[in-house]
Each structure stands twice: as structure tokens, then as C-alpha cells.
mmCIF file of C-alpha atoms in Angstrom:
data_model
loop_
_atom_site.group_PDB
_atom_site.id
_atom_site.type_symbol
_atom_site.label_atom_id
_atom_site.label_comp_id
_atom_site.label_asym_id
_atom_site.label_seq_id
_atom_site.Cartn_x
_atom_site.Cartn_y
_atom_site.Cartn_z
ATOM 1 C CA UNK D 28 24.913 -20.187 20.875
ATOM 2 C CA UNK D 29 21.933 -20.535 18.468
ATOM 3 C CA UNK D 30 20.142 -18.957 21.707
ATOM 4 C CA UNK D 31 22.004 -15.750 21.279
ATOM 5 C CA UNK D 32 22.353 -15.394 17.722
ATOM 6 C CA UNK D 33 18.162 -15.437 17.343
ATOM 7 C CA UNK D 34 18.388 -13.047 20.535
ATOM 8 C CA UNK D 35 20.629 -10.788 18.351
ATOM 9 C CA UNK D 36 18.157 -11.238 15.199
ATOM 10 C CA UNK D 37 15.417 -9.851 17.198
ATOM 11 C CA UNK D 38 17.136 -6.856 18.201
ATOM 12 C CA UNK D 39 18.147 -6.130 14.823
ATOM 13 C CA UNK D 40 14.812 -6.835 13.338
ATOM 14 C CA UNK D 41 13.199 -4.660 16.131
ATOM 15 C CA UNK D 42 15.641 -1.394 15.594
ATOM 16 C CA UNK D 43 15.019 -1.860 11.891
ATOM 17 C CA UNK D 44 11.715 -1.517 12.524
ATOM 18 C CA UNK D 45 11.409 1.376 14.532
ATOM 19 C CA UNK D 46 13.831 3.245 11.718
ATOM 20 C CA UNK D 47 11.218 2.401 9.078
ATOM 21 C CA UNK D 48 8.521 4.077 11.472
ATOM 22 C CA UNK D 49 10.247 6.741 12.353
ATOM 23 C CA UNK D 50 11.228 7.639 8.482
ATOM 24 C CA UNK D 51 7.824 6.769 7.689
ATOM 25 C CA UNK D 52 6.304 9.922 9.945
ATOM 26 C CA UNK D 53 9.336 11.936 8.567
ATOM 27 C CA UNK D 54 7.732 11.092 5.375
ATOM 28 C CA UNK D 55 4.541 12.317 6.034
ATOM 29 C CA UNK D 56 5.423 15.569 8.117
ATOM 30 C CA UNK D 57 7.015 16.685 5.141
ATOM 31 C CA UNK D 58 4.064 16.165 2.796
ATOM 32 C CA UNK D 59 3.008 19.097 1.135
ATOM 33 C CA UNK D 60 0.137 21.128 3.491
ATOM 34 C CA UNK D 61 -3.547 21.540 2.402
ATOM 35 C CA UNK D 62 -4.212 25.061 2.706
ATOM 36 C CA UNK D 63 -7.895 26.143 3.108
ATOM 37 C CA UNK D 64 -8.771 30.282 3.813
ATOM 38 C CA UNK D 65 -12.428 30.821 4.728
ATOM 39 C CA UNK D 66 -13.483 34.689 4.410
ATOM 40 C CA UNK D 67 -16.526 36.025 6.150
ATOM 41 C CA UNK D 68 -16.970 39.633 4.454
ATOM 42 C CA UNK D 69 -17.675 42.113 6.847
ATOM 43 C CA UNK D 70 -17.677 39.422 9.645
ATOM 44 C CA UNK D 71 -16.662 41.299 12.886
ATOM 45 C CA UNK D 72 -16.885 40.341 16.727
ATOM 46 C CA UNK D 73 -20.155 40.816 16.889
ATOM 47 C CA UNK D 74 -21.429 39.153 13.605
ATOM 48 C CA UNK D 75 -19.914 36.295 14.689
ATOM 49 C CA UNK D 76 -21.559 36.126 18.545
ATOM 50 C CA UNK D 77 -25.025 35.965 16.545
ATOM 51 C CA UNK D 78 -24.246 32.213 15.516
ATOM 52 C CA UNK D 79 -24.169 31.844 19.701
ATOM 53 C CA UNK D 80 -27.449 33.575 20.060
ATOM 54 C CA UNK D 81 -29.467 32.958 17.233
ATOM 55 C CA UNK D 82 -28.383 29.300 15.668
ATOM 56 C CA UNK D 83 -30.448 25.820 17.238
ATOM 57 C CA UNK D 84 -26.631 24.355 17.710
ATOM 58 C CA UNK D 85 -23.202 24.618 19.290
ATOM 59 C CA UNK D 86 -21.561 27.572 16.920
ATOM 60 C CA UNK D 87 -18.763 25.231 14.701
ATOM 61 C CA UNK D 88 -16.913 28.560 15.979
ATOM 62 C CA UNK D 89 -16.469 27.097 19.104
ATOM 63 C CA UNK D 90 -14.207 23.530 18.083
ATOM 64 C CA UNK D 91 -11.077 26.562 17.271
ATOM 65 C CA UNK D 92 -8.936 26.677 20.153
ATOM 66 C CA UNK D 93 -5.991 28.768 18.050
ATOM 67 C CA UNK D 94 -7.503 32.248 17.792
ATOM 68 C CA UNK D 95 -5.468 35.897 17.244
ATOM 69 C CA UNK D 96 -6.676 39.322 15.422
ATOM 70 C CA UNK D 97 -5.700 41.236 12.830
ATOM 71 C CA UNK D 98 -5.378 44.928 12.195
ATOM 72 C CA UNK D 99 -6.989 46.282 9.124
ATOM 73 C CA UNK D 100 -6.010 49.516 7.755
ATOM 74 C CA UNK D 101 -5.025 49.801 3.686
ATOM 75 C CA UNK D 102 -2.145 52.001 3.698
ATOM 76 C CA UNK D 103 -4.554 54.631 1.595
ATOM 77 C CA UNK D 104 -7.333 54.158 4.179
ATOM 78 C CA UNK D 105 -7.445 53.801 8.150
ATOM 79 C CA UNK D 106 -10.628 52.040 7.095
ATOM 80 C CA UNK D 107 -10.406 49.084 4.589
ATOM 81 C CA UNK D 108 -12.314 48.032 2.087
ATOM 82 C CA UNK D 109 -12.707 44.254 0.850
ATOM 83 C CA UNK D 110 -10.422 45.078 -2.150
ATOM 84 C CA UNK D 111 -7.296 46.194 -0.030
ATOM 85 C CA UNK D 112 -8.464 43.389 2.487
ATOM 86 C CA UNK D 113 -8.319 40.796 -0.136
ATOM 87 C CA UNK D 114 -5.049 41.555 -1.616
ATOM 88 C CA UNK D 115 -3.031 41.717 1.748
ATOM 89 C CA UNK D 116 -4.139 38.035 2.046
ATOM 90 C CA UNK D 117 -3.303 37.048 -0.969
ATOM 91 C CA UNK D 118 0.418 38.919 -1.917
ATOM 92 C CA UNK D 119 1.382 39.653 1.820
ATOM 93 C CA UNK D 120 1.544 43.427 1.170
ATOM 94 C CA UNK D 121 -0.751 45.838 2.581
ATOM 95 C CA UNK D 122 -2.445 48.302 -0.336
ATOM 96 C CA UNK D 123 -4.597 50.998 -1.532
ATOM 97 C CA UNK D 124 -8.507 51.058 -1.433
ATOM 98 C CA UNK D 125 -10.129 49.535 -4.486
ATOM 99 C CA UNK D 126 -6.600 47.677 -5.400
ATOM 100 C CA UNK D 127 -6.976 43.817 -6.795
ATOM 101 C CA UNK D 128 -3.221 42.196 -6.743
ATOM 102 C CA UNK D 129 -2.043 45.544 -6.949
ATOM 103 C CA UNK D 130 1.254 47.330 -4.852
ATOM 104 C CA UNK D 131 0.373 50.649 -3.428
ATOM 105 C CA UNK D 132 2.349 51.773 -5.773
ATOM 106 C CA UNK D 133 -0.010 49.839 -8.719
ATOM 107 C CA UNK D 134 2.147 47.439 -9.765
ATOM 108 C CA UNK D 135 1.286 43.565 -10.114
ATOM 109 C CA UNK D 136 1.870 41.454 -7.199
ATOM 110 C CA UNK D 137 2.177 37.564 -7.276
ATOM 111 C CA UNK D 138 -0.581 36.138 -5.236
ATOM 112 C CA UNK D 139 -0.484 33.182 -3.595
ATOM 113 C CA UNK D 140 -2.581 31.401 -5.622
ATOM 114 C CA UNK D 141 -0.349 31.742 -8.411
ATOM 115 C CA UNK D 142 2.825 31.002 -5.879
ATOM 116 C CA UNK D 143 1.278 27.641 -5.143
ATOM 117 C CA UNK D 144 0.648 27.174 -8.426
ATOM 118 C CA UNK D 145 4.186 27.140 -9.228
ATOM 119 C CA UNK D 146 4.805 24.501 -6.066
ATOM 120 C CA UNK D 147 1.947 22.109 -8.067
ATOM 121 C CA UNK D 148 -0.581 23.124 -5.965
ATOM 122 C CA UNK D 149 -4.200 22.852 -7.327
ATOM 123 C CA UNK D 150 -6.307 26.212 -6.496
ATOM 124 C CA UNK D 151 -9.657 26.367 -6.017
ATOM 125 C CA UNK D 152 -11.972 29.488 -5.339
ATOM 126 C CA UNK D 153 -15.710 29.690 -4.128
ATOM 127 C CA UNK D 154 -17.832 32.719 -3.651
ATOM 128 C CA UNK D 155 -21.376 33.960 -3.431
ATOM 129 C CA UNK D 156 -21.067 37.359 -5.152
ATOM 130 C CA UNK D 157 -19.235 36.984 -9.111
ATOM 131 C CA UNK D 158 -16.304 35.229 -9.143
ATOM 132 C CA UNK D 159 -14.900 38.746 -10.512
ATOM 133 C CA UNK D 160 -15.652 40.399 -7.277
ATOM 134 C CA UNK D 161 -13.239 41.899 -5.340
ATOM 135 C CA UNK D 162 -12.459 39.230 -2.903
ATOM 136 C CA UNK D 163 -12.498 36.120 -5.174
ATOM 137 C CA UNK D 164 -10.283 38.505 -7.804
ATOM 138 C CA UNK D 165 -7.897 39.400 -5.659
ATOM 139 C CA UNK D 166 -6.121 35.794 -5.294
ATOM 140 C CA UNK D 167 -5.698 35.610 -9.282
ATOM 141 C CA UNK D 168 -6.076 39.397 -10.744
ATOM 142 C CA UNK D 169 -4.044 42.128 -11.418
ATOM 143 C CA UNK D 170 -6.264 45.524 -11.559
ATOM 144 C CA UNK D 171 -6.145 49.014 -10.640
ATOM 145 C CA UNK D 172 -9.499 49.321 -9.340
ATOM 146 C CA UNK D 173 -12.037 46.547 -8.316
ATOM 147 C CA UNK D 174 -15.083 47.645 -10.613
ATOM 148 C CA UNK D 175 -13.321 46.615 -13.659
ATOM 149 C CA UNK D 176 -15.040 43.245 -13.606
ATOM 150 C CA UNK D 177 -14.634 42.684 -17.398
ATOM 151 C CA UNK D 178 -10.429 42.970 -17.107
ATOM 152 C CA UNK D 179 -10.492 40.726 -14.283
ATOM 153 C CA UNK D 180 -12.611 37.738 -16.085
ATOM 154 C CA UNK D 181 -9.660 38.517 -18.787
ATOM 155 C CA UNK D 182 -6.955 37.916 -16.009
ATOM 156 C CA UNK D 183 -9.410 34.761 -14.890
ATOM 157 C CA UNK D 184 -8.797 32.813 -17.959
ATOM 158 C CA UNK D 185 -5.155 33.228 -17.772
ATOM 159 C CA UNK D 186 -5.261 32.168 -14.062
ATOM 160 C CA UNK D 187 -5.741 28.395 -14.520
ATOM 161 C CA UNK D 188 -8.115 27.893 -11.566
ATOM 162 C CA UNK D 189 -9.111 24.469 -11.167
ATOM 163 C CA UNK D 190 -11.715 24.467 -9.306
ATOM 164 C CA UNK D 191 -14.236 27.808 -8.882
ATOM 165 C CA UNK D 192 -17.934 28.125 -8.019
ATOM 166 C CA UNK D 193 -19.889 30.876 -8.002
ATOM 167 C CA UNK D 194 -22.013 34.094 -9.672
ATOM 168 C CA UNK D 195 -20.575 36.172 -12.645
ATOM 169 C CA UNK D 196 -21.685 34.513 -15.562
ATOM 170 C CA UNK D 197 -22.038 38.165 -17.641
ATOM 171 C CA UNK D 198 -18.688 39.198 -17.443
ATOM 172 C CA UNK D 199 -17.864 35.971 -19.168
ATOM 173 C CA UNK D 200 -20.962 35.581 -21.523
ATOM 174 C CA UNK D 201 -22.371 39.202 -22.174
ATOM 175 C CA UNK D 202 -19.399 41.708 -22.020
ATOM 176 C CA UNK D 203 -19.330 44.959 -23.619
ATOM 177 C CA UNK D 204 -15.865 43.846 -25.991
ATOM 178 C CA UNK D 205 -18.340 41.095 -27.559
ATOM 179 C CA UNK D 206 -15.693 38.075 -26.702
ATOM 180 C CA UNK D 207 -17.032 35.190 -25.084
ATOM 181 C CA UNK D 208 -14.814 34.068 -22.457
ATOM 182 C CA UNK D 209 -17.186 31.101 -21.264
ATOM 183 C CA UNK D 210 -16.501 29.327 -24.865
ATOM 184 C CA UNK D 211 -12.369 30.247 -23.973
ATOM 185 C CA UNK D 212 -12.261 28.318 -20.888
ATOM 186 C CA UNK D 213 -13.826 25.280 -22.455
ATOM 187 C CA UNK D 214 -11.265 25.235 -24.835
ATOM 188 C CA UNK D 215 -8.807 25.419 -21.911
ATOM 189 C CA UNK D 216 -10.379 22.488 -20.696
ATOM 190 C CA UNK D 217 -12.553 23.340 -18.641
ATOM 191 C CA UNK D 218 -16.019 21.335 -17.647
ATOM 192 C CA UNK D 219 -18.590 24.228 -17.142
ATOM 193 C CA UNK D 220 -22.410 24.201 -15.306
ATOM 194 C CA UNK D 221 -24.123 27.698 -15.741
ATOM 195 C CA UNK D 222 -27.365 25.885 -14.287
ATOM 196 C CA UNK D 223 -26.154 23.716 -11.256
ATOM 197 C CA UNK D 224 -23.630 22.508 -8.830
ATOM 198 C CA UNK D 225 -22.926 19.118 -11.278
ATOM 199 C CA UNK D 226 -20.691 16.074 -10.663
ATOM 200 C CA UNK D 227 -17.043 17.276 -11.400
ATOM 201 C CA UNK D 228 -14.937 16.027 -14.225
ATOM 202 C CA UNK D 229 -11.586 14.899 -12.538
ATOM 203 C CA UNK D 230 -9.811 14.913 -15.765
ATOM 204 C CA UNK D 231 -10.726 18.535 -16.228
ATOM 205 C CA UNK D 232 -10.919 21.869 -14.441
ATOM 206 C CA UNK D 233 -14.229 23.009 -13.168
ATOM 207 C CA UNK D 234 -16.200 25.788 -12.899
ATOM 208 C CA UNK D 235 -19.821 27.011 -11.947
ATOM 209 C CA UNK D 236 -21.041 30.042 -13.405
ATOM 210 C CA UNK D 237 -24.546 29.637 -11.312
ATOM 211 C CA UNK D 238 -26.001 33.798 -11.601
ATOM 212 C CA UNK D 239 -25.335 36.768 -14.292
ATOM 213 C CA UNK D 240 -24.396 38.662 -10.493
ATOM 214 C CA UNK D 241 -24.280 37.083 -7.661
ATOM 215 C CA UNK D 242 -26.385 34.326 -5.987
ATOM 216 C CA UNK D 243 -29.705 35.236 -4.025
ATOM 217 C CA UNK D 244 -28.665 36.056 -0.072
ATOM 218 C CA UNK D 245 -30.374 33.293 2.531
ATOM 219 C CA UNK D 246 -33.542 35.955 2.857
ATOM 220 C CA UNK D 247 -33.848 35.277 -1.209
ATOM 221 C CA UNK D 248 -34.017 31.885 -0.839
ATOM 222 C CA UNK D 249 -30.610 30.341 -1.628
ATOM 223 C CA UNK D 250 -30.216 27.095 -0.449
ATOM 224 C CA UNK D 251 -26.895 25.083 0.643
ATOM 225 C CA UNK D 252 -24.988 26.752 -1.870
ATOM 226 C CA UNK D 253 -22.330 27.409 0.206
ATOM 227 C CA UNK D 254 -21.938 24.006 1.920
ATOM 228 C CA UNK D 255 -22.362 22.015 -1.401
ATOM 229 C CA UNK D 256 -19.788 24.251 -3.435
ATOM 230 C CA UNK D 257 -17.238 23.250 -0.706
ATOM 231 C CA UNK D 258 -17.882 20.032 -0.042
ATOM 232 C CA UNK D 259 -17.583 19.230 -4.536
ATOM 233 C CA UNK D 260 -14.208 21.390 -4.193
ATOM 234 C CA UNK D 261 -12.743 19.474 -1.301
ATOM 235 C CA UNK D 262 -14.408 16.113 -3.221
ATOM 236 C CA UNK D 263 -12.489 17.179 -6.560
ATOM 237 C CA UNK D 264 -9.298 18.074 -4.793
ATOM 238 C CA UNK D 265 -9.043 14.861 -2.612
ATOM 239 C CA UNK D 266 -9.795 12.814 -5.762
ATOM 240 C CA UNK D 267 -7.192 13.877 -7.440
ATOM 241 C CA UNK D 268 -4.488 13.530 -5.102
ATOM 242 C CA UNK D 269 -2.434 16.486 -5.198
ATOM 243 C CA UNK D 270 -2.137 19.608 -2.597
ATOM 244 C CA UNK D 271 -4.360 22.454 -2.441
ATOM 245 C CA UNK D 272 -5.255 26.236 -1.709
ATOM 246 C CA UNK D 273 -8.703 27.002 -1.288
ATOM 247 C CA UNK D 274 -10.314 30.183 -0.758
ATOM 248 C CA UNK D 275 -14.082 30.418 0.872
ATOM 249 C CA UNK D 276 -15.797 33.511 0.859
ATOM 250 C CA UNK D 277 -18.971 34.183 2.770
ATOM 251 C CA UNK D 278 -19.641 37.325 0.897
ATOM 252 C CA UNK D 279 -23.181 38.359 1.781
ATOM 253 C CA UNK D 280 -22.375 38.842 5.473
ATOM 254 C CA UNK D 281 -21.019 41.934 4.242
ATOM 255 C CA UNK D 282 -24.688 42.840 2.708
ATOM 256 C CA UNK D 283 -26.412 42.501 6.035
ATOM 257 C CA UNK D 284 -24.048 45.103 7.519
ATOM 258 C CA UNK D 285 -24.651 47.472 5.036
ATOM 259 C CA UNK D 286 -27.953 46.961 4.289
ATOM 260 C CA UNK D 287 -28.729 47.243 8.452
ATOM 261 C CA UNK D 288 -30.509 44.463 8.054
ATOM 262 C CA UNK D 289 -30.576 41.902 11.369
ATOM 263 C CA UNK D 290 -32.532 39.146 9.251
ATOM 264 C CA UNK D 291 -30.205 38.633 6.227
ATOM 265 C CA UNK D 292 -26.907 39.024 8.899
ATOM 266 C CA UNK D 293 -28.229 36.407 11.496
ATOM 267 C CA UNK D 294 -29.020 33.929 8.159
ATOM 268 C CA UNK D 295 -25.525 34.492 6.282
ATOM 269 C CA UNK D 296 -23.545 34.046 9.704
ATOM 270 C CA UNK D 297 -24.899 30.818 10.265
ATOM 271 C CA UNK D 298 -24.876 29.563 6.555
ATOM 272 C CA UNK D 299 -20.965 29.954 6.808
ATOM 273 C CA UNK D 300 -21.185 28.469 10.324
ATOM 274 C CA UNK D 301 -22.372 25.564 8.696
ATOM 275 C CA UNK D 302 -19.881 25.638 5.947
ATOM 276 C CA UNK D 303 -17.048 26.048 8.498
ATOM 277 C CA UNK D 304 -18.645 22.449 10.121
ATOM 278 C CA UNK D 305 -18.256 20.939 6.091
ATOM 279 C CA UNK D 306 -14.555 21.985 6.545
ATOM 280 C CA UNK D 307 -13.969 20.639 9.864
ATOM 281 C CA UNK D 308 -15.217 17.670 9.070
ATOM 282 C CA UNK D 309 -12.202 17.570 6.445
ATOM 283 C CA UNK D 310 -9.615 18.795 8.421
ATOM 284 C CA UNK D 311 -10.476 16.087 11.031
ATOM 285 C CA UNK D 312 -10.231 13.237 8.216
ATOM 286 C CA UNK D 313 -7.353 15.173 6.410
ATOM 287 C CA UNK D 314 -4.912 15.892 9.512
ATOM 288 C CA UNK D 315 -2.366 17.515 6.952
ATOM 289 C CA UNK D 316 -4.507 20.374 6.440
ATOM 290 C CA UNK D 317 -4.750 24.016 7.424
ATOM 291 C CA UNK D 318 -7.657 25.691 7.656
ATOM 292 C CA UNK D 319 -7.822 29.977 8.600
ATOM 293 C CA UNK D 320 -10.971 31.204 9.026
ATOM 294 C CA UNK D 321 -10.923 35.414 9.352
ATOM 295 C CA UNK D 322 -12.261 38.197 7.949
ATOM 296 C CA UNK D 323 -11.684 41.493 5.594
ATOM 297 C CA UNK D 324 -13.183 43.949 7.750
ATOM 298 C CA UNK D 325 -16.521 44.531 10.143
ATOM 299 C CA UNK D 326 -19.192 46.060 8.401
ATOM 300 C CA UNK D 327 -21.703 47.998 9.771
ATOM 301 C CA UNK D 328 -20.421 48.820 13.696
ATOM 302 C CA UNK D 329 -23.050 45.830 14.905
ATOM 303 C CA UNK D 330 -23.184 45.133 18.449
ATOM 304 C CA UNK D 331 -25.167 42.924 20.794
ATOM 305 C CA UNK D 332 -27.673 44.783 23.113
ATOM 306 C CA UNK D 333 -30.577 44.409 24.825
ATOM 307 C CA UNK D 334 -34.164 42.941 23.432
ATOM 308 C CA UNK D 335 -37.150 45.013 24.260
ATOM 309 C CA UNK D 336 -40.834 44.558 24.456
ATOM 310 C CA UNK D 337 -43.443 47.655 24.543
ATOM 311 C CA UNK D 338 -46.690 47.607 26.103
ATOM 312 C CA UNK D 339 -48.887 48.651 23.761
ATOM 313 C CA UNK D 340 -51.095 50.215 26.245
ATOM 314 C CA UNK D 341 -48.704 52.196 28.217
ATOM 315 C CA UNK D 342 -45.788 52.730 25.572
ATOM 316 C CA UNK D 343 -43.822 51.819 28.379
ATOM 317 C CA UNK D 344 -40.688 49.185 27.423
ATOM 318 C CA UNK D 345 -38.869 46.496 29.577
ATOM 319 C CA UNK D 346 -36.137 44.312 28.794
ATOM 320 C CA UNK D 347 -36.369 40.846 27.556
ATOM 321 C CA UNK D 348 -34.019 39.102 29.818
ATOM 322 C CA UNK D 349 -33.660 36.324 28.030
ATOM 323 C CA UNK D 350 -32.748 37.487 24.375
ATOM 324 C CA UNK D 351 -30.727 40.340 22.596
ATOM 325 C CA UNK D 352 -30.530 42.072 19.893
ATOM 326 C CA UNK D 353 -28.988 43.387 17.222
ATOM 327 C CA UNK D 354 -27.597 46.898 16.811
ATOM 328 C CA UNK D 355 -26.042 48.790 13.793
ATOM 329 C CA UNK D 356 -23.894 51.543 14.436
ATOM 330 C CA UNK D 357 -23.769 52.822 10.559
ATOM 331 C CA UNK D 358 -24.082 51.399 6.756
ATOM 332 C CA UNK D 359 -20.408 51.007 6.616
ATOM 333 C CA UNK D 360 -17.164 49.076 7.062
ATOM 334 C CA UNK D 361 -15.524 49.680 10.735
ATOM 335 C CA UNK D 362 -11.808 49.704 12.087
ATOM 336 C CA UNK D 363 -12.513 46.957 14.530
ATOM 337 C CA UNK D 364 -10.108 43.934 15.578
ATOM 338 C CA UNK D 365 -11.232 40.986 13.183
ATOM 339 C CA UNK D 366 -10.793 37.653 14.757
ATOM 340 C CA UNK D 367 -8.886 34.894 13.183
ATOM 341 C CA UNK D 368 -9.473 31.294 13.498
ATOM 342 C CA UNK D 369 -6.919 28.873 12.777
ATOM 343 C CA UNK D 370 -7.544 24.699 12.858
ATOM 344 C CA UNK D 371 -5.235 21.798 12.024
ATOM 345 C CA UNK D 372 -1.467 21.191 11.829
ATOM 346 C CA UNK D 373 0.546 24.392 12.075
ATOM 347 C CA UNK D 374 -2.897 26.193 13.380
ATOM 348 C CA UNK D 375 -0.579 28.076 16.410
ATOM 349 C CA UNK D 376 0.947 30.606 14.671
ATOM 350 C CA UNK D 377 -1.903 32.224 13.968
ATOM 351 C CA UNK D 378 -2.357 33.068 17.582
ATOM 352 C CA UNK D 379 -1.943 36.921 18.730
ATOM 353 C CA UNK D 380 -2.052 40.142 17.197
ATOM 354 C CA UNK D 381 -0.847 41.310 13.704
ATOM 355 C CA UNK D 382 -1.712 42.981 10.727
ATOM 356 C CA UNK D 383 -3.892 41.232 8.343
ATOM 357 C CA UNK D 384 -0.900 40.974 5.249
ATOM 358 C CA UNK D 385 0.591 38.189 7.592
ATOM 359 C CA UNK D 386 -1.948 35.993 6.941
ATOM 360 C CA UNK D 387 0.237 35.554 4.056
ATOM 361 C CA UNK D 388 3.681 35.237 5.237
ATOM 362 C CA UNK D 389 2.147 32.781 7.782
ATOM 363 C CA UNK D 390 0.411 30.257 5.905
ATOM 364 C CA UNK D 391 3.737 29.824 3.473
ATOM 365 C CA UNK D 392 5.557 29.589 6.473
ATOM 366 C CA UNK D 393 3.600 27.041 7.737
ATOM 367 C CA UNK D 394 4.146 25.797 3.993
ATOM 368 C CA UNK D 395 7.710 25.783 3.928
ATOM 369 C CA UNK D 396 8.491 24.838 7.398
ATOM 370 C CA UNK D 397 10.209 27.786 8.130
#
């Protein structure tokens, strides 16, 4: 009898058990998702194949096994520009050239970032180019056209960022209306660096006003901007415990394409290469994050041809068989596909073909469950 009845016990004990596991992964399924959206401006096909044929490693490209496209038209424009790029991203709803969390129709849109906010997400934004500039502005500002850099530092300070990095500083500092909206966000409690990528403050919100304009490009000198801004973000937000959204911009990517310049495009491609590998590293210690990794549109038509040498002698050219090279096909931004790349829990529905506003719908999908 006392046989049995400890028999019994242990198959109690042992279903109780396996109820408190099983509610315990319930538990953490439903904990709110990490979101983190790297943008490579301009960043086509082709950009992207130079991190296989220029960089000393394995491209961080290659560890993304969910991959789709997107299609890019604004509904003003067949081709897009960053603005209109930006802002189906970040509302969902496709837009007109030069818009910033605009409708085609020019009214405000919420953005995500200010969506999340709403859920008790923190936010967090890092760039190269001002944090005013079109794709950095379009998660938090509400303008008709995306050279009014002045109204969107106004729409900035209501935005409640916590965590931004980046160029800028004279839209803040030195504007035309004589306010000084540097001096505002310190009184919103805000700890500040115009000089250098400082330890954060976790009880405060942070920002990094590091050039008047934007930084210098990789063929200026800048160093591991990019890498260090995102690794202090993802160090702030994990510190403090709470979700996040996180926006990434590779900006200068863009610059190579327009500028036709080989050099500067090889260099920025593999500087976010190597911030994509900060992320990943994240994601692999952070399981209940997303990361999306895409672009706003191609710029410059590149492609991957053939390498040449000429005989100086003879004139005469032959093929280097064992390199390429790069080719532009104009100064300017391109219809093409744009990959997307998609890593971490929910990371399959980002597989296929779509337009790029569903990066939206998608990631509060992934969100919400739904």
C-alpha cells in the first residue's frame, strides 16, 4: 500500500512538472519581440555580391537562410527615392517622392516607431548621414518634403527616441529660427556626446550628435562607427530590460552609387557587413529577436563584370580570370528587386515577393502573433 501511494506521488509530481515547463515556454513565446531593421541605402543585388568578392571573410550575408524581395515604386514615382522608401517601412503605406511620414495624400501617418512606443517599446535609431535625413526621419517625422531638416529636428524632440546616434548636430545647434534644440533635449532628459560614442546613461535617453552633416564615408577615414553605435544601442537596450525597435541605416552605400565610385561602394558594403555580424551575434544570444535586413532602393544600376588588364605595349586587353569588377550603369537610383534578409524567430514570413510597405504589416504581425 505505501508502495503504491509513493508510486502515485511520483506521477503526480512528474505531470506537475511537465505543466510548469510547458507554461513556462508559453511564457516566454509570448514575450514581447525585439525588433531590429537594418537599411543599406541604395544596396541592390549587386552591391551586396561585392562583400563576396572583395571582403578577406565569409560575407555575414551568407548565415540568412530566410530571404524574399521587395518591389519599390512610390506611388508618385516608378522609381523611388529613400524618402518614399523610408516611409513605406515605417507607416505600411506606400507614398510620394520626397514624403517623410507623410500619406500620398500629405497627411501624417503613425510610424511604427511611435506604434511601439505606445506598446512600451524603447526605440532606438542609428545613422551615418544627420539623424534628420530622410531615412532616419521617416520612422519619427511628419513632413511634406525631406529637405526640411530644421522641421524635422522640431518633430525629433517631440519623438522621445531613446536611443539615436549619428550626424546632424546643426539642425539642432545652428538653425536659422535661433532655438537651440540640443539644450531642449537635455531638459527632456536626455544624456548628449557631440564629440564621441560615450558610455550611456541607463537612467536617461541618449543621443550622439557626432558631425554638423553627416559622418566622413570609409574613403574619409571613419572608423567603426557603425559597429560601435550598434553594439552601445543593443548594450543600452538589453540593460534596461524592456523590448525594442531599432532602425540601422547604412547610408553611404547610397553615395558610392551615385558618386560611381567602386572604392567608397566596396568599403561601405562591407562596413555594414560587419555591422550585420555585431547584430547576429545578438540575435544568436537574444533568440526573441527579429532582425530584417533590406534595402530602400539600388542606386546606381551596378553590376559585376569582367576585370581587365591592358598591355601597355600593344593596347591590346585580356580578361583577368580570376577577379571582376565593378560596373555603373548611371548616377541614379534603379527599379531593381531589393533583397530582404530576415534572421531569428518569426524570420519566415519574410520569404517571397512583395512590395516594400509590407515590411510593415509583417514585422507587427510577427509582433502580435497574428
Amino acid at each position: 500500500m505505501i508502495k503504491k501511494t509513493k508510486i502515485i506521488l511520483l506521477i503526480l509530481t512528474a505531470i506537475s512538472y511537465i505543466g510548469c515547463k510547458k507554461s513556462n515556454i508559453e511564457t516566454t513565446q509570448e514575450e514581447p519581440l525585439n525588433i531590429i531593421l537594418m537599411v543599406g541605402d541604395g544596396m541592390g543585388l549587386a552591391q551586396i555580391s561585392t562583400a563576396f568578392y572583395f571582403g578577406e571573410d565569409t560575407p555575414n550575408f551568407e548565415q540568412f537562410k530566410n530571404i524574399g524581395f521587395i518591389k519599390t515604386p512610390s506611388t508618385s514615382h516608378t522609381i523611388t527615392d529613400s524618402a518614399a522608401g523610408a516611409t513605406a517601412f515605417s507607416t505600411g503605406e506606400k507614398t510620394y517622392k520626397r514624403a517623410i511620414g507623410m500619406s500620398k495624400d500629405s497627411l501624417p501617418l503613425p510610424t511604427i516607431l511611435e506604434t511601439l512606443q505606445k506598446e512600451d517599446y524603447q526605440t532606438g535609431l542609428v545613422s551615418l548621414t544627420p539623424i534628420t535625413h530622410a531615412t532616419p526621419a521617416a520612422f519619427y517625422a511628419h513632413v511634406k518634403d525631406r529637405d526640411l531638416h530644421e522641421d524635422i529636428a522640431l518633430d525629433f524632440i517631440k519623438s522621445n527616441v531613446d536611443f539615436f546616434a549619428g550626424g546632424g548636430l546643426k539642425h539642432f545647434k545652428r538653425r536659422t529660427d535661433k532655438q537651440d534644440l540640443y539644450s531642449e533635449l537635455l531638459a527632456k532628459n536626455y544624456k548628449l556626446d557631440s564629440v564621441k560614442l560615450s558610455k550611456f546613461n541607463i537612467n536617461k535617453k541618449n543621443g550622439y550628435l557626432l558631425a554638423e552633416e553627416g559622418l566622413p564615408s570609409k574613403t574619409e577615414g571613419r572608423n567603426s562607427f557603425l559597429q560601435d553605435a550598434t553594439q552601445l544601442g543593443l548594450d543600452y537596450f538589453t540593460e534596461k530590460g524592456k523590448p525594442f525597435f531599432f532602425m540601422i541605416e547604412g547610408s553611404y552605400i547610397d553615395w558610392g552609387g551615385h558618386a560611381m565610385d567602386a572604392e567608397l561602394l566596396k568599403q561601405e558594403v562591407l562596413d555594414f557587413d560587419k555591422t550585420i555580424g555585431v547584430v547576429l551575434k545578438y540575435v544568436k544570444k537574444h533568440p526573441n529577436t527579429l532582425l530584417i535586413v533590406t534595402a530602400d532602393h539600388e542606386t546606381g544600376g551596378v553590376s559585376i563584370g569582367k576585370s581587365y588588364v591592358i598591355d601597355e605595349e600593344t593596347g591590346e586587353r585580356s580578361e583577368e580570370a580570376d577577379s571582376v569588377s565593378i560596373n555603373f550603369n548611371n548616377d541614379q537610383h534603379s527599379g531593381t528587386l531589393i533583397p530582404v534578409f530576415a534572421k531569428g524567430k518569426d524570420s519566415e514570413r519574410f520569404q517571397g515577393i512583395y512590395e516594400n510597405n509590407e515590411i510593415y504589416h509583417k514585422i507587427l504581425n510577427a509582433i502580435h502573433h497574428k
